[in-house]
């Protein structure tokens, strides 16, 4: 999806993208989570950097934040990126 979206962008165009963040140093953090019947995949900063590079997107800025907290108290980290088409 990221590569296809980038193909439609003109050089210099901006994109705002978010990913569920996987932090191996965080206790009980997993790469795959479920919300009801929906499976979510989390990625490390290094994996995301690779995705952006492959799609010819340059990182302008990023912000790590809690995307949501579940009813059980699990805080799900996300990273939000502003990118430009290179």
CSV table of C-alpha atoms in Angstrom, one decimal:
chain,number,residue,atom,x,y,z
A,1,UNK,CA,0.0,0.0,0.0
A,2,UNK,CA,2.8,2.4,0.9
A,3,UNK,CA,4.6,1.9,-2.4
A,4,UNK,CA,1.4,2.3,-4.4
A,5,UNK,CA,0.5,5.5,-2.6
A,6,UNK,CA,3.9,6.9,-3.1
A,7,UNK,CA,3.7,6.2,-6.9
A,8,UNK,CA,0.7,8.6,-7.0
A,9,UNK,CA,2.5,11.4,-5.3
A,10,UNK,CA,4.4,14.2,-7.0
A,11,UNK,CA,8.0,14.9,-5.9
A,12,UNK,CA,7.9,17.2,-2.8
A,13,UNK,CA,4.3,16.1,-1.8
A,14,UNK,CA,3.6,15.4,1.8
A,15,UNK,CA,2.1,12.3,3.4
A,16,UNK,CA,1.0,11.7,7.0
A,17,UNK,CA,1.3,8.1,8.0
A,18,UNK,CA,1.0,6.2,11.3
A,19,UNK,CA,2.1,2.7,12.3
A,20,UNK,CA,1.6,0.6,15.4
A,21,UNK,CA,5.0,0.7,17.0
A,22,UNK,CA,6.9,-2.4,18.3
A,23,UNK,CA,9.5,-1.7,20.9
A,24,UNK,CA,11.4,-4.9,21.8
A,25,UNK,CA,12.7,-3.3,25.0
A,26,UNK,CA,9.1,-2.7,26.3
A,27,UNK,CA,7.9,-5.4,28.6
A,28,UNK,CA,5.1,-7.6,27.1
A,29,UNK,CA,5.3,-5.9,23.8
A,30,UNK,CA,4.3,-8.0,20.8
A,31,UNK,CA,4.5,-7.6,17.0
A,32,UNK,CA,0.9,-8.9,16.6
A,33,UNK,CA,-2.1,-7.8,18.6
A,34,UNK,CA,-5.8,-8.4,18.2
A,35,UNK,CA,-8.7,-6.0,18.7
A,36,UNK,CA,-11.8,-8.2,18.5
A,37,UNK,CA,-11.6,-10.0,15.2
A,38,UNK,CA,-9.1,-7.5,13.7
A,39,UNK,CA,-5.4,-8.4,13.7
A,40,UNK,CA,-2.9,-5.5,14.0
A,41,UNK,CA,0.8,-5.7,13.1
A,42,UNK,CA,3.4,-3.6,14.9
A,43,UNK,CA,6.8,-2.5,13.4
A,44,UNK,CA,10.1,-1.3,14.8
A,45,UNK,CA,11.4,2.1,13.9
A,46,UNK,CA,14.1,0.4,11.7
A,47,UNK,CA,11.4,-1.6,9.8
A,48,UNK,CA,9.4,1.5,9.2
A,49,UNK,CA,12.4,3.5,8.0
A,50,UNK,CA,13.0,0.7,5.5
A,51,UNK,CA,9.4,0.8,4.3
A,52,UNK,CA,9.7,4.6,3.8
A,53,UNK,CA,13.0,4.4,2.0
A,54,UNK,CA,11.7,1.6,-0.4
A,55,UNK,CA,8.7,3.9,-1.3
A,56,UNK,CA,11.0,6.9,-1.9
A,57,UNK,CA,9.6,8.8,1.0
A,58,UNK,CA,11.8,10.9,3.2
A,59,UNK,CA,11.0,11.5,6.9
A,60,UNK,CA,10.4,15.1,7.8
A,61,UNK,CA,9.3,14.5,11.4
A,62,UNK,CA,8.0,11.8,13.6
A,63,UNK,CA,6.2,11.5,17.0
A,64,UNK,CA,5.9,8.5,19.2
A,65,UNK,CA,2.6,8.5,21.2
A,66,UNK,CA,0.0,6.2,22.7
A,67,UNK,CA,-2.4,5.4,19.9
A,68,UNK,CA,-5.1,4.1,22.3
A,69,UNK,CA,-5.5,2.3,25.6
A,70,UNK,CA,-7.6,-0.8,25.8
A,71,UNK,CA,-10.2,-1.6,28.4
A,72,UNK,CA,-7.8,-3.9,30.1
A,73,UNK,CA,-5.3,-1.0,30.4
A,74,UNK,CA,-2.9,-2.0,27.6
A,75,UNK,CA,-1.3,1.1,26.1
A,76,UNK,CA,-0.8,0.6,22.4
A,77,UNK,CA,2.2,2.7,21.1
A,78,UNK,CA,2.1,4.3,17.6
A,79,UNK,CA,4.5,6.4,15.6
A,80,UNK,CA,3.2,9.2,13.4
A,81,UNK,CA,5.3,10.4,10.5
A,82,UNK,CA,5.3,13.4,8.2
A,83,UNK,CA,7.0,12.4,5.0
A,84,UNK,CA,7.8,13.9,1.6
A,85,UNK,CA,8.1,12.2,-1.8
A,86,UNK,CA,11.7,12.2,-2.9
